[in-house]
Amino acid sequence: AQSVTQLGSHVSVSEGALVLLRCNYSSSVPPYLFWYVQYPNQGLQLLLKYTSAATLVKGINGFEAEFKKSETSFHLTKPSAHMSDAAEYFCAVLRDNAGNMLTFGGGTRLMVKP
Amino acid sequence: DGGITQSPKYLFRKEGQNVTLSCEQNLNHDAMYWYRQDPGQGLRLIYYSQIVNDFQKGDIAEGYSVSREKKESFPLTVTSAQKNPTAFYLCASSKSRGREWFEQYFGPGTRLTVT
């Protein structure tokens, strides 16, 4: 069964600094991977997705993620943090042989200091 | 505008009462899902439905029930058998086939507090 691990439940960066949120997955087949963002008391919004095409995926709000099969990783990055990036971020993997259901990681809360 | 609506945004109930959370979508999606979110645990799947009049248990279905009588609607009932019902509940929908079939769209959530 697939699983997703997000290292660091809380990450703090200064405004303008690099954002790096870590995600490792396990899957027996080539995975479909996703990053979602959640602002306080709201639903989830898709940031970007990997679906076996280019390994470097660009998303909304200047975020991107790189799929590395050898490391089973799909880390999320942004070159320069903005105050509006403060939110919770979830990595997810599409389950094998289970239609279109997702398995989510535990989430990482990003805090941006002025 | 197409999207998913959940109502109410905040819900308060006394222990021992059943409560039903509403989820409606106008995206013409076949599949719908209910997730529960607790701090530090990510999202856990409660129930899902791939088509009208059919639904399956997810990973944490005990103490919950659903119905899918219409394509647009997928209400969730939190019963008195659910031991820890206080949580943030999220509804989602997706296509079941075709382009971008795997992409799930989420509603704004309902925060349920049971005392």
PDB file of C-alpha atoms in Angstrom:
ATOM      1  CA  ALA A   1       0.000   0.000   0.000  1.00  0.00           C
ATOM      2  CA  GLN A   2       1.139   3.496  -0.704  1.00  0.00           C
ATOM      3  CA  SER A   3       2.233   5.842   2.019  1.00  0.00           C
ATOM      4  CA  VAL A   4       3.432   9.424   2.240  1.00  0.00           C
ATOM      5  CA  THR A   5       5.779  10.900   4.810  1.00  0.00           C
ATOM      6  CA  GLN A   6       6.245  14.611   5.253  1.00  0.00           C
ATOM      7  CA  LEU A   7       9.342  15.439   7.261  1.00  0.00           C
ATOM      8  CA  GLY A   8       8.777  18.323   9.631  1.00  0.00           C
ATOM      9  CA  SER A   9       5.291  19.137  10.840  1.00  0.00           C
ATOM     10  CA  HIS A  10       6.335  22.800  11.186  1.00  0.00           C
ATOM     11  CA  VAL A  11       8.757  24.766   9.023  1.00  0.00           C
ATOM     12  CA  SER A  12       9.672  28.404   9.639  1.00  0.00           C
ATOM     13  CA  VAL A  13      11.431  30.638   7.096  1.00  0.00           C
ATOM     14  CA  SER A  14      12.097  34.330   6.758  1.00  0.00           C
ATOM     15  CA  GLU A  15      10.375  36.341   4.083  1.00  0.00           C
ATOM     16  CA  GLY A  16      12.471  36.137   0.914  1.00  0.00           C
ATOM     17  CA  ALA A  17      14.187  32.900   1.925  1.00  0.00           C
ATOM     18  CA  LEU A  18      14.007  29.564   0.146  1.00  0.00           C
ATOM     19  CA  VAL A  19      11.070  27.332   1.007  1.00  0.00           C
ATOM     20  CA  LEU A  20      11.722  23.572   1.071  1.00  0.00           C
ATOM     21  CA  LEU A  21       8.991  21.175   2.199  1.00  0.00           C
ATOM     22  CA  ARG A  22       9.895  17.515   2.143  1.00  0.00           C
ATOM     23  CA  CYS A  23       7.785  14.601   0.933  1.00  0.00           C
ATOM     24  CA  ASN A  24       8.775  10.959   0.555  1.00  0.00           C
ATOM     25  CA  TYR A  25       6.447   8.318  -0.785  1.00  0.00           C
ATOM     26  CA  SER A  26       6.250   4.583  -1.175  1.00  0.00           C
ATOM     27  CA  SER A  27       4.546   3.013  -4.150  1.00  0.00           C
ATOM     28  CA  SER A  28       4.903  -0.254  -6.029  1.00  0.00           C
ATOM     29  CA  VAL A  29       4.033   1.366  -9.345  1.00  0.00           C
ATOM     30  CA  PRO A  30       4.972   4.691 -10.946  1.00  0.00           C
ATOM     31  CA  PRO A  31       3.141   7.151  -8.724  1.00  0.00           C
ATOM     32  CA  TYR A  32       0.904  10.093  -9.352  1.00  0.00           C
ATOM     33  CA  LEU A  33       1.877  12.714  -6.754  1.00  0.00           C
ATOM     34  CA  PHE A  34       0.245  15.920  -5.591  1.00  0.00           C
ATOM     35  CA  TRP A  35       0.873  18.939  -3.397  1.00  0.00           C
ATOM     36  CA  TYR A  36      -2.103  20.750  -1.892  1.00  0.00           C
ATOM     37  CA  VAL A  37      -2.210  23.967   0.142  1.00  0.00           C
ATOM     38  CA  GLN A  38      -4.702  24.767   2.895  1.00  0.00           C
ATOM     39  CA  TYR A  39      -5.239  28.213   4.373  1.00  0.00           C
ATOM     40  CA  PRO A  40      -6.772  28.410   7.872  1.00  0.00           C
ATOM     41  CA  ASN A  41     -10.307  27.033   8.080  1.00  0.00           C
ATOM     42  CA  GLN A  42     -10.510  26.462   4.341  1.00  0.00           C
ATOM     43  CA  GLY A  43     -10.495  23.527   1.978  1.00  0.00           C
ATOM     44  CA  LEU A  44      -7.517  22.255   0.014  1.00  0.00           C
ATOM     45  CA  GLN A  45      -6.305  23.792  -3.226  1.00  0.00           C
ATOM     46  CA  LEU A  46      -4.138  21.910  -5.692  1.00  0.00           C
ATOM     47  CA  LEU A  47      -0.667  23.461  -6.059  1.00  0.00           C
ATOM     48  CA  LEU A  48       0.820  21.043  -8.549  1.00  0.00           C
ATOM     49  CA  LYS A  49       0.841  17.420  -9.665  1.00  0.00           C
ATOM     50  CA  TYR A  50       3.227  14.846 -11.130  1.00  0.00           C
ATOM     51  CA  THR A  51       1.718  12.378 -13.590  1.00  0.00           C
ATOM     52  CA  SER A  52       4.725  10.620 -15.137  1.00  0.00           C
ATOM     53  CA  ALA A  53       5.639  13.398 -17.536  1.00  0.00           C
ATOM     54  CA  ALA A  54       8.374  15.949 -16.778  1.00  0.00           C
ATOM     55  CA  THR A  55      10.116  15.328 -13.459  1.00  0.00           C
ATOM     56  CA  LEU A  56      10.236  19.032 -12.599  1.00  0.00           C
ATOM     57  CA  VAL A  57       6.710  20.263 -12.129  1.00  0.00           C
ATOM     58  CA  LYS A  58       5.725  23.906 -11.882  1.00  0.00           C
ATOM     59  CA  GLY A  59       2.629  24.933  -9.994  1.00  0.00           C
ATOM     60  CA  ILE A  60       0.755  27.997  -8.914  1.00  0.00           C
ATOM     61  CA  ASN A  61       2.113  30.833  -6.763  1.00  0.00           C
ATOM     62  CA  GLY A  62       5.724  30.191  -7.846  1.00  0.00           C
ATOM     63  CA  PHE A  63       5.995  26.709  -6.324  1.00  0.00           C
ATOM     64  CA  GLU A  64       7.631  23.775  -8.013  1.00  0.00           C
ATOM     65  CA  ALA A  65       8.465  20.186  -7.124  1.00  0.00           C
ATOM     66  CA  GLU A  66      10.910  17.635  -8.468  1.00  0.00           C
ATOM     67  CA  PHE A  67      10.139  13.946  -8.727  1.00  0.00           C
ATOM     68  CA  LYS A  68      13.188  11.831  -7.873  1.00  0.00           C
ATOM     69  CA  LYS A  69      12.517   8.142  -8.308  1.00  0.00           C
ATOM     70  CA  SER A  70      15.869   7.049  -6.869  1.00  0.00           C
ATOM     71  CA  GLU A  71      15.114   8.936  -3.648  1.00  0.00           C
ATOM     72  CA  THR A  72      11.325   8.286  -3.698  1.00  0.00           C
ATOM     73  CA  SER A  73      10.913  11.988  -3.058  1.00  0.00           C
ATOM     74  CA  PHE A  74       8.724  14.813  -4.298  1.00  0.00           C
ATOM     75  CA  HIS A  75       9.926  17.878  -2.388  1.00  0.00           C
ATOM     76  CA  LEU A  76       8.178  21.229  -2.785  1.00  0.00           C
ATOM     77  CA  THR A  77      10.247  24.385  -3.246  1.00  0.00           C
ATOM     78  CA  LYS A  78       9.849  28.098  -3.788  1.00  0.00           C
ATOM     79  CA  PRO A  79      12.867  30.375  -4.284  1.00  0.00           C
ATOM     80  CA  SER A  80      11.574  33.293  -2.219  1.00  0.00           C
ATOM     81  CA  ALA A  81       8.951  33.033   0.523  1.00  0.00           C
ATOM     82  CA  HIS A  82       6.183  35.563   0.793  1.00  0.00           C
ATOM     83  CA  MET A  83       4.055  36.257   3.842  1.00  0.00           C
ATOM     84  CA  SER A  84       1.019  35.000   1.938  1.00  0.00           C
ATOM     85  CA  ASP A  85       2.638  31.535   1.652  1.00  0.00           C
ATOM     86  CA  ALA A  86       1.964  30.860   5.329  1.00  0.00           C
ATOM     87  CA  ALA A  87      -0.382  27.878   5.275  1.00  0.00           C
ATOM     88  CA  GLU A  88      -0.456  24.103   5.698  1.00  0.00           C
ATOM     89  CA  TYR A  89       0.849  21.978   2.856  1.00  0.00           C
ATOM     90  CA  PHE A  90      -0.090  18.383   2.127  1.00  0.00           C
ATOM     91  CA  CYS A  91       1.624  15.862  -0.100  1.00  0.00           C
ATOM     92  CA  ALA A  92      -0.529  13.042  -1.490  1.00  0.00           C
ATOM     93  CA  VAL A  93      -0.147   9.944  -3.660  1.00  0.00           C
ATOM     94  CA  LEU A  94      -2.770   8.283  -5.840  1.00  0.00           C
ATOM     95  CA  ARG A  95      -3.498   4.799  -4.517  1.00  0.00           C
ATOM     96  CA  ASP A  96      -2.734   1.698  -6.612  1.00  0.00           C
ATOM     97  CA  ASN A  97      -5.726  -0.114  -8.042  1.00  0.00           C
ATOM     98  CA  ALA A  98      -8.125   2.053  -6.072  1.00  0.00           C
ATOM     99  CA  GLY A  99      -9.679   4.297  -8.634  1.00  0.00           C
ATOM    100  CA  ASN A 100      -8.885   7.880  -7.865  1.00  0.00           C
ATOM    101  CA  MET A 101      -8.411   7.787  -4.099  1.00  0.00           C
ATOM    102  CA  LEU A 102      -5.550   9.608  -2.431  1.00  0.00           C
ATOM    103  CA  THR A 103      -3.335   8.879   0.548  1.00  0.00           C
ATOM    104  CA  PHE A 104      -2.202  12.058   2.297  1.00  0.00           C
ATOM    105  CA  GLY A 105       0.841  12.856   4.363  1.00  0.00           C
ATOM    106  CA  GLY A 106       0.465  14.400   7.801  1.00  0.00           C
ATOM    107  CA  GLY A 107       0.968  17.938   6.553  1.00  0.00           C
ATOM    108  CA  THR A 108       3.582  20.645   7.103  1.00  0.00           C
ATOM    109  CA  ARG A 109       2.681  24.021   8.519  1.00  0.00           C
ATOM    110  CA  LEU A 110       4.765  26.760   6.920  1.00  0.00           C
ATOM    111  CA  MET A 111       5.357  29.926   8.916  1.00  0.00           C
ATOM    112  CA  VAL A 112       6.913  32.986   7.277  1.00  0.00           C
ATOM    113  CA  LYS A 113       8.665  35.537   9.470  1.00  0.00           C
ATOM    114  CA  PRO A 114       8.885  39.174   8.400  1.00  0.00           C
TER     115      PRO A 114
ATOM    116  CA  ASP B   1     -19.133  29.303 -10.897  1.00  0.00           C
ATOM    117  CA  GLY B   2     -18.654  25.578 -10.490  1.00  0.00           C
ATOM    118  CA  GLY B   3     -17.579  24.272  -7.144  1.00  0.00           C
ATOM    119  CA  ILE B   4     -18.331  22.397  -3.958  1.00  0.00           C
ATOM    120  CA  THR B   5     -20.347  23.799  -1.094  1.00  0.00           C
ATOM    121  CA  GLN B   6     -20.420  22.497   2.438  1.00  0.00           C
ATOM    122  CA  SER B   7     -22.795  23.688   5.077  1.00  0.00           C
ATOM    123  CA  PRO B   8     -22.748  24.795   7.742  1.00  0.00           C
ATOM    124  CA  LYS B   9     -19.193  26.076   8.228  1.00  0.00           C
ATOM    125  CA  TYR B  10     -19.384  25.575  12.001  1.00  0.00           C
ATOM    126  CA  LEU B  11     -21.583  23.029  13.759  1.00  0.00           C
ATOM    127  CA  PHE B  12     -22.047  22.380  17.450  1.00  0.00           C
ATOM    128  CA  ARG B  13     -23.773  19.316  18.890  1.00  0.00           C
ATOM    129  CA  LYS B  14     -24.251  17.604  22.189  1.00  0.00           C
ATOM    130  CA  GLU B  15     -22.781  14.183  22.736  1.00  0.00           C
ATOM    131  CA  GLY B  16     -25.172  11.400  21.793  1.00  0.00           C
ATOM    132  CA  GLN B  17     -26.840  13.274  18.938  1.00  0.00           C
ATOM    133  CA  ASN B  18     -26.527  12.333  15.290  1.00  0.00           C
ATOM    134  CA  VAL B  19     -25.614  15.182  12.953  1.00  0.00           C
ATOM    135  CA  THR B  20     -25.639  15.427   9.151  1.00  0.00           C
ATOM    136  CA  LEU B  21     -23.106  17.444   7.172  1.00  0.00           C
ATOM    137  CA  SER B  22     -24.083  18.666   3.745  1.00  0.00           C
ATOM    138  CA  CYS B  23     -21.960  18.480   0.581  1.00  0.00           C
ATOM    139  CA  GLU B  24     -23.150  19.655  -2.827  1.00  0.00           C
ATOM    140  CA  GLN B  25     -21.208  19.938  -6.089  1.00  0.00           C
ATOM    141  CA  ASN B  26     -22.103  21.412  -9.470  1.00  0.00           C
ATOM    142  CA  LEU B  27     -18.991  20.204 -11.298  1.00  0.00           C
ATOM    143  CA  ASN B  28     -20.822  17.240 -12.839  1.00  0.00           C
ATOM    144  CA  HIS B  29     -18.341  14.908 -11.144  1.00  0.00           C
ATOM    145  CA  ASP B  30     -19.172  11.239 -10.704  1.00  0.00           C
ATOM    146  CA  ALA B  31     -16.987  10.609  -7.664  1.00  0.00           C
ATOM    147  CA  MET B  32     -17.317  12.183  -4.241  1.00  0.00           C
ATOM    148  CA  TYR B  33     -15.380  11.742  -0.992  1.00  0.00           C
ATOM    149  CA  TRP B  34     -15.511  12.571   2.692  1.00  0.00           C
ATOM    150  CA  TYR B  35     -12.339  13.169   4.701  1.00  0.00           C
ATOM    151  CA  ARG B  36     -11.711  13.873   8.326  1.00  0.00           C
ATOM    152  CA  GLN B  37      -8.856  16.190   9.330  1.00  0.00           C
ATOM    153  CA  ASP B  38      -7.264  16.206  12.785  1.00  0.00           C
ATOM    154  CA  PRO B  39      -4.172  18.227  13.700  1.00  0.00           C
ATOM    155  CA  GLY B  40      -0.965  16.468  12.647  1.00  0.00           C
ATOM    156  CA  GLN B  41      -2.762  13.539  11.009  1.00  0.00           C
ATOM    157  CA  GLY B  42      -3.400  14.815   7.523  1.00  0.00           C
ATOM    158  CA  LEU B  43      -6.634  13.815   5.845  1.00  0.00           C
ATOM    159  CA  ARG B  44      -8.184  10.406   6.401  1.00  0.00           C
ATOM    160  CA  LEU B  45     -10.802   8.955   4.070  1.00  0.00           C
ATOM    161  CA  ILE B  46     -14.175   8.192   5.658  1.00  0.00           C
ATOM    162  CA  TYR B  47     -16.386   7.189   2.710  1.00  0.00           C
ATOM    163  CA  TYR B  48     -16.321   7.531  -1.045  1.00  0.00           C
ATOM    164  CA  SER B  49     -18.772   7.136  -3.878  1.00  0.00           C
ATOM    165  CA  GLN B  50     -17.847   6.531  -7.504  1.00  0.00           C
ATOM    166  CA  ILE B  51     -21.396   6.696  -8.823  1.00  0.00           C
ATOM    167  CA  VAL B  52     -24.929   7.482  -7.741  1.00  0.00           C
ATOM    168  CA  ASN B  53     -26.549   4.916  -5.420  1.00  0.00           C
ATOM    169  CA  ASP B  54     -23.212   3.298  -4.623  1.00  0.00           C
ATOM    170  CA  PHE B  55     -20.617   4.053  -1.952  1.00  0.00           C
ATOM    171  CA  GLN B  56     -17.798   2.291  -0.120  1.00  0.00           C
ATOM    172  CA  LYS B  57     -16.177   2.558   3.277  1.00  0.00           C
ATOM    173  CA  GLY B  58     -12.866   4.314   3.457  1.00  0.00           C
ATOM    174  CA  ASP B  59     -10.185   3.923   6.083  1.00  0.00           C
ATOM    175  CA  ILE B  60     -12.143   5.215   9.105  1.00  0.00           C
ATOM    176  CA  ALA B  61     -15.841   4.569   8.384  1.00  0.00           C
ATOM    177  CA  GLU B  62     -16.879   3.398  11.852  1.00  0.00           C
ATOM    178  CA  GLY B  63     -19.459   5.711  13.393  1.00  0.00           C
ATOM    179  CA  TYR B  64     -20.301   7.393  10.075  1.00  0.00           C
ATOM    180  CA  SER B  65     -22.908   6.837   7.367  1.00  0.00           C
ATOM    181  CA  VAL B  66     -23.535   8.338   3.935  1.00  0.00           C
ATOM    182  CA  SER B  67     -26.030   8.303   1.078  1.00  0.00           C
ATOM    183  CA  ARG B  68     -25.707   9.118  -2.605  1.00  0.00           C
ATOM    184  CA  GLU B  69     -29.187   9.504  -4.023  1.00  0.00           C
ATOM    185  CA  LYS B  70     -28.240  12.323  -6.396  1.00  0.00           C
ATOM    186  CA  LYS B  71     -25.087  12.956  -8.388  1.00  0.00           C
ATOM    187  CA  GLU B  72     -24.717  16.415  -6.880  1.00  0.00           C
ATOM    188  CA  SER B  73     -25.119  15.497  -3.226  1.00  0.00           C
ATOM    189  CA  PHE B  74     -23.196  13.320  -0.759  1.00  0.00           C
ATOM    190  CA  PRO B  75     -24.325  13.977   2.834  1.00  0.00           C
ATOM    191  CA  LEU B  76     -22.380  12.554   5.773  1.00  0.00           C
ATOM    192  CA  THR B  77     -24.039  11.583   9.052  1.00  0.00           C
ATOM    193  CA  VAL B  78     -21.885  11.490  12.152  1.00  0.00           C
ATOM    194  CA  THR B  79     -23.629   9.087  14.493  1.00  0.00           C
ATOM    195  CA  SER B  80     -23.484   8.815  18.245  1.00  0.00           C
ATOM    196  CA  ALA B  81     -21.319   5.703  17.761  1.00  0.00           C
ATOM    197  CA  GLN B  82     -18.392   7.839  16.593  1.00  0.00           C
ATOM    198  CA  LYS B  83     -16.175   8.081  19.644  1.00  0.00           C
ATOM    199  CA  ASN B  84     -14.292  11.275  18.794  1.00  0.00           C
ATOM    200  CA  PRO B  85     -16.456  13.247  16.371  1.00  0.00           C
ATOM    201  CA  THR B  86     -14.932  16.684  16.954  1.00  0.00           C
ATOM    202  CA  ALA B  87     -12.908  17.424  13.805  1.00  0.00           C
ATOM    203  CA  PHE B  88     -12.750  19.341  10.543  1.00  0.00           C
ATOM    204  CA  TYR B  89     -14.651  17.522   7.784  1.00  0.00           C
ATOM    205  CA  LEU B  90     -13.820  17.997   4.116  1.00  0.00           C
ATOM    206  CA  CYS B  91     -15.812  16.909   1.102  1.00  0.00           C
ATOM    207  CA  ALA B  92     -14.211  16.462  -2.310  1.00  0.00           C
ATOM    208  CA  SER B  93     -15.199  15.400  -5.799  1.00  0.00           C
ATOM    209  CA  SER B  94     -13.496  14.254  -8.989  1.00  0.00           C
ATOM    210  CA  LYS B  95     -14.179  12.872 -12.412  1.00  0.00           C
ATOM    211  CA  SER B  96     -14.079   9.081 -12.649  1.00  0.00           C
ATOM    212  CA  ARG B  97     -12.630   8.991 -16.166  1.00  0.00           C
ATOM    213  CA  GLY B  98     -11.308  11.217 -18.919  1.00  0.00           C
ATOM    214  CA  ARG B  99      -8.747  13.997 -18.795  1.00  0.00           C
ATOM    215  CA  GLU B 100      -7.480  14.876 -15.296  1.00  0.00           C
ATOM    216  CA  TRP B 101      -9.710  12.142 -13.825  1.00  0.00           C
ATOM    217  CA  PHE B 102      -7.476  11.867 -10.752  1.00  0.00           C
ATOM    218  CA  GLU B 103      -7.705  15.504  -9.645  1.00  0.00           C
ATOM    219  CA  GLN B 104      -9.823  16.066  -6.545  1.00  0.00           C
ATOM    220  CA  TYR B 105     -11.559  19.354  -5.814  1.00  0.00           C
ATOM    221  CA  PHE B 106     -12.307  20.253  -2.216  1.00  0.00           C
ATOM    222  CA  GLY B 107     -15.071  22.109  -0.458  1.00  0.00           C
ATOM    223  CA  PRO B 108     -14.412  24.705   2.270  1.00  0.00           C
ATOM    224  CA  GLY B 109     -15.037  22.249   5.104  1.00  0.00           C
ATOM    225  CA  THR B 110     -17.283  21.995   8.160  1.00  0.00           C
ATOM    226  CA  ARG B 111     -15.843  22.239  11.659  1.00  0.00           C
ATOM    227  CA  LEU B 112     -17.854  20.015  13.980  1.00  0.00           C
ATOM    228  CA  THR B 113     -17.592  20.409  17.739  1.00  0.00           C
ATOM    229  CA  VAL B 114     -19.294  17.886  19.996  1.00  0.00           C
ATOM    230  CA  THR B 115     -19.477  18.553  23.740  1.00  0.00           C
TER     231      THR B 115
END
